[in-house]
Amino acid sequence: MTTVPVQYYLIVAAALFSIGLAIAITKRHYIGMLLGIELMLNAVNINLVAFGRHDPEQLSGQLFALFVIVVAAAEVTVALAIILRVYGHFKTVDPDKVNELKQ
């Protein structure tokens, strides 16, 4: 069985993080921004698991990745609830058109 070098994981994670950052910065609506943030969190998970493979006796990388997945699920839930409330009030999901915080 051949093992994949860690550098390959890091290259894929860096590319995924860069794509997620570009999406989060350039998208003009909240859902696109949320997808970009999720891509960045997945890149972090790849890094955690890749570094966790270096020390097979301890599962710290995999446990941190599991923790990041749980936090990401909670973040998506809260973000979608906020987006639904903003849409219900302003009738748009365009961040540029949401210009007041008072009701």
PDB file of C-alpha atoms in Angstrom:
ATOM      1  CA  MET A   1       0.000   0.000   0.000  1.00  0.00           C
ATOM      2  CA  THR A   2       1.397   3.368  -0.973  1.00  0.00           C
ATOM      3  CA  THR A   3       0.882   6.407   1.176  1.00  0.00           C
ATOM      4  CA  VAL A   4       0.077   9.812  -0.194  1.00  0.00           C
ATOM      5  CA  PRO A   5       2.573  12.477   0.920  1.00  0.00           C
ATOM      6  CA  VAL A   6       1.270  15.202   3.196  1.00  0.00           C
ATOM      7  CA  GLN A   7       2.259  17.871   0.681  1.00  0.00           C
ATOM      8  CA  TYR A   8      -0.508  16.714  -1.664  1.00  0.00           C
ATOM      9  CA  TYR A   9      -3.101  17.120   1.065  1.00  0.00           C
ATOM     10  CA  LEU A  10      -1.778  20.577   1.863  1.00  0.00           C
ATOM     11  CA  ILE A  11      -1.878  21.638  -1.798  1.00  0.00           C
ATOM     12  CA  VAL A  12      -5.485  20.477  -2.159  1.00  0.00           C
ATOM     13  CA  ALA A  13      -6.451  22.171   1.109  1.00  0.00           C
ATOM     14  CA  ALA A  14      -4.747  25.430   0.100  1.00  0.00           C
ATOM     15  CA  ALA A  15      -6.542  25.399  -3.256  1.00  0.00           C
ATOM     16  CA  LEU A  16      -9.876  24.662  -1.578  1.00  0.00           C
ATOM     17  CA  PHE A  17      -9.307  27.424   0.982  1.00  0.00           C
ATOM     18  CA  SER A  18      -8.385  29.905  -1.758  1.00  0.00           C
ATOM     19  CA  ILE A  19     -11.498  29.043  -3.763  1.00  0.00           C
ATOM     20  CA  GLY A  20     -13.656  29.391  -0.656  1.00  0.00           C
ATOM     21  CA  LEU A  21     -12.099  32.746   0.197  1.00  0.00           C
ATOM     22  CA  ALA A  22     -12.648  34.021  -3.344  1.00  0.00           C
ATOM     23  CA  ILE A  23     -16.284  32.906  -3.232  1.00  0.00           C
ATOM     24  CA  ALA A  24     -16.889  34.454   0.200  1.00  0.00           C
ATOM     25  CA  ILE A  25     -15.431  37.787  -0.914  1.00  0.00           C
ATOM     26  CA  THR A  26     -16.973  38.077  -4.385  1.00  0.00           C
ATOM     27  CA  LYS A  27     -20.499  36.731  -3.935  1.00  0.00           C
ATOM     28  CA  ARG A  28     -23.267  39.282  -3.719  1.00  0.00           C
ATOM     29  CA  HIS A  29     -25.708  37.266  -1.611  1.00  0.00           C
ATOM     30  CA  TYR A  30     -25.634  35.587   1.761  1.00  0.00           C
ATOM     31  CA  ILE A  31     -25.977  31.993   0.572  1.00  0.00           C
ATOM     32  CA  GLY A  32     -22.905  32.318  -1.645  1.00  0.00           C
ATOM     33  CA  MET A  33     -20.925  33.783   1.238  1.00  0.00           C
ATOM     34  CA  LEU A  34     -22.006  30.894   3.440  1.00  0.00           C
ATOM     35  CA  LEU A  35     -20.894  28.363   0.830  1.00  0.00           C
ATOM     36  CA  GLY A  36     -17.485  30.022   0.627  1.00  0.00           C
ATOM     37  CA  ILE A  37     -17.067  29.839   4.393  1.00  0.00           C
ATOM     38  CA  GLU A  38     -18.029  26.166   4.356  1.00  0.00           C
ATOM     39  CA  LEU A  39     -15.373  25.473   1.710  1.00  0.00           C
ATOM     40  CA  MET A  40     -12.788  27.144   3.900  1.00  0.00           C
ATOM     41  CA  LEU A  41     -13.835  25.014   6.879  1.00  0.00           C
ATOM     42  CA  ASN A  42     -13.518  21.881   4.746  1.00  0.00           C
ATOM     43  CA  ALA A  43      -9.978  22.923   3.823  1.00  0.00           C
ATOM     44  CA  VAL A  44      -9.183  23.191   7.523  1.00  0.00           C
ATOM     45  CA  ASN A  45     -10.600  19.687   8.036  1.00  0.00           C
ATOM     46  CA  ILE A  46      -8.339  18.301   5.324  1.00  0.00           C
ATOM     47  CA  ASN A  47      -5.328  19.875   7.033  1.00  0.00           C
ATOM     48  CA  LEU A  48      -6.318  18.506  10.440  1.00  0.00           C
ATOM     49  CA  VAL A  49      -6.760  14.963   9.165  1.00  0.00           C
ATOM     50  CA  ALA A  50      -3.548  15.122   7.117  1.00  0.00           C
ATOM     51  CA  PHE A  51      -1.510  16.188  10.132  1.00  0.00           C
ATOM     52  CA  GLY A  52      -3.358  13.679  12.299  1.00  0.00           C
ATOM     53  CA  ARG A  53      -2.053  10.884  10.076  1.00  0.00           C
ATOM     54  CA  HIS A  54       1.509  11.716  11.118  1.00  0.00           C
ATOM     55  CA  ASP A  55       0.869  10.455  14.642  1.00  0.00           C
ATOM     56  CA  PRO A  56      -1.297   7.346  14.225  1.00  0.00           C
ATOM     57  CA  GLU A  57      -1.284   6.571  17.955  1.00  0.00           C
ATOM     58  CA  GLN A  58      -3.187   9.735  18.785  1.00  0.00           C
ATOM     59  CA  LEU A  59      -6.383  10.663  16.996  1.00  0.00           C
ATOM     60  CA  SER A  60      -6.139  14.366  17.783  1.00  0.00           C
ATOM     61  CA  GLY A  61      -6.344  15.489  14.127  1.00  0.00           C
ATOM     62  CA  GLN A  62      -9.460  13.441  13.485  1.00  0.00           C
ATOM     63  CA  LEU A  63     -11.061  14.603  16.727  1.00  0.00           C
ATOM     64  CA  PHE A  64     -10.402  18.237  15.875  1.00  0.00           C
ATOM     65  CA  ALA A  65     -11.870  17.647  12.413  1.00  0.00           C
ATOM     66  CA  LEU A  66     -14.987  16.152  13.983  1.00  0.00           C
ATOM     67  CA  PHE A  67     -15.235  19.196  16.267  1.00  0.00           C
ATOM     68  CA  VAL A  68     -14.942  21.536  13.267  1.00  0.00           C
ATOM     69  CA  ILE A  69     -17.721  19.625  11.484  1.00  0.00           C
ATOM     70  CA  VAL A  70     -20.012  20.011  14.510  1.00  0.00           C
ATOM     71  CA  VAL A  71     -19.247  23.729  14.767  1.00  0.00           C
ATOM     72  CA  ALA A  72     -19.830  24.139  11.008  1.00  0.00           C
ATOM     73  CA  ALA A  73     -23.226  22.449  11.280  1.00  0.00           C
ATOM     74  CA  ALA A  74     -24.226  24.775  14.110  1.00  0.00           C
ATOM     75  CA  GLU A  75     -22.925  27.776  12.167  1.00  0.00           C
ATOM     76  CA  VAL A  76     -24.969  26.844   9.093  1.00  0.00           C
ATOM     77  CA  THR A  77     -28.086  26.462  11.197  1.00  0.00           C
ATOM     78  CA  VAL A  78     -27.708  29.883  12.800  1.00  0.00           C
ATOM     79  CA  ALA A  79     -26.702  31.558   9.524  1.00  0.00           C
ATOM     80  CA  LEU A  80     -29.682  30.157   7.645  1.00  0.00           C
ATOM     81  CA  ALA A  81     -32.016  31.269  10.428  1.00  0.00           C
ATOM     82  CA  ILE A  82     -30.570  34.790  10.227  1.00  0.00           C
ATOM     83  CA  ILE A  83     -30.850  34.795   6.431  1.00  0.00           C
ATOM     84  CA  LEU A  84     -34.501  33.735   6.626  1.00  0.00           C
ATOM     85  CA  ARG A  85     -35.256  36.517   9.127  1.00  0.00           C
ATOM     86  CA  VAL A  86     -33.486  39.103   6.945  1.00  0.00           C
ATOM     87  CA  TYR A  87     -35.388  37.900   3.885  1.00  0.00           C
ATOM     88  CA  GLY A  88     -38.676  38.002   5.771  1.00  0.00           C
ATOM     89  CA  HIS A  89     -38.065  41.601   6.831  1.00  0.00           C
ATOM     90  CA  PHE A  90     -36.329  43.138   3.803  1.00  0.00           C
ATOM     91  CA  LYS A  91     -37.618  40.773   1.048  1.00  0.00           C
ATOM     92  CA  THR A  92     -34.069  40.431  -0.337  1.00  0.00           C
ATOM     93  CA  VAL A  93     -30.893  38.486   0.342  1.00  0.00           C
ATOM     94  CA  ASP A  94     -28.629  41.096  -1.247  1.00  0.00           C
ATOM     95  CA  PRO A  95     -26.287  42.374   1.500  1.00  0.00           C
ATOM     96  CA  ASP A  96     -25.966  45.780  -0.192  1.00  0.00           C
ATOM     97  CA  LYS A  97     -29.700  46.425   0.101  1.00  0.00           C
ATOM     98  CA  VAL A  98     -29.818  45.581   3.801  1.00  0.00           C
ATOM     99  CA  ASN A  99     -28.685  48.894   5.226  1.00  0.00           C
ATOM    100  CA  GLU A 100     -30.439  49.237   8.573  1.00  0.00           C
ATOM    101  CA  LEU A 101     -30.403  47.176  11.732  1.00  0.00           C
ATOM    102  CA  LYS A 102     -33.496  48.638  13.333  1.00  0.00           C
ATOM    103  CA  GLN A 103     -36.935  47.303  12.543  1.00  0.00           C
TER     104      GLN A 103
END
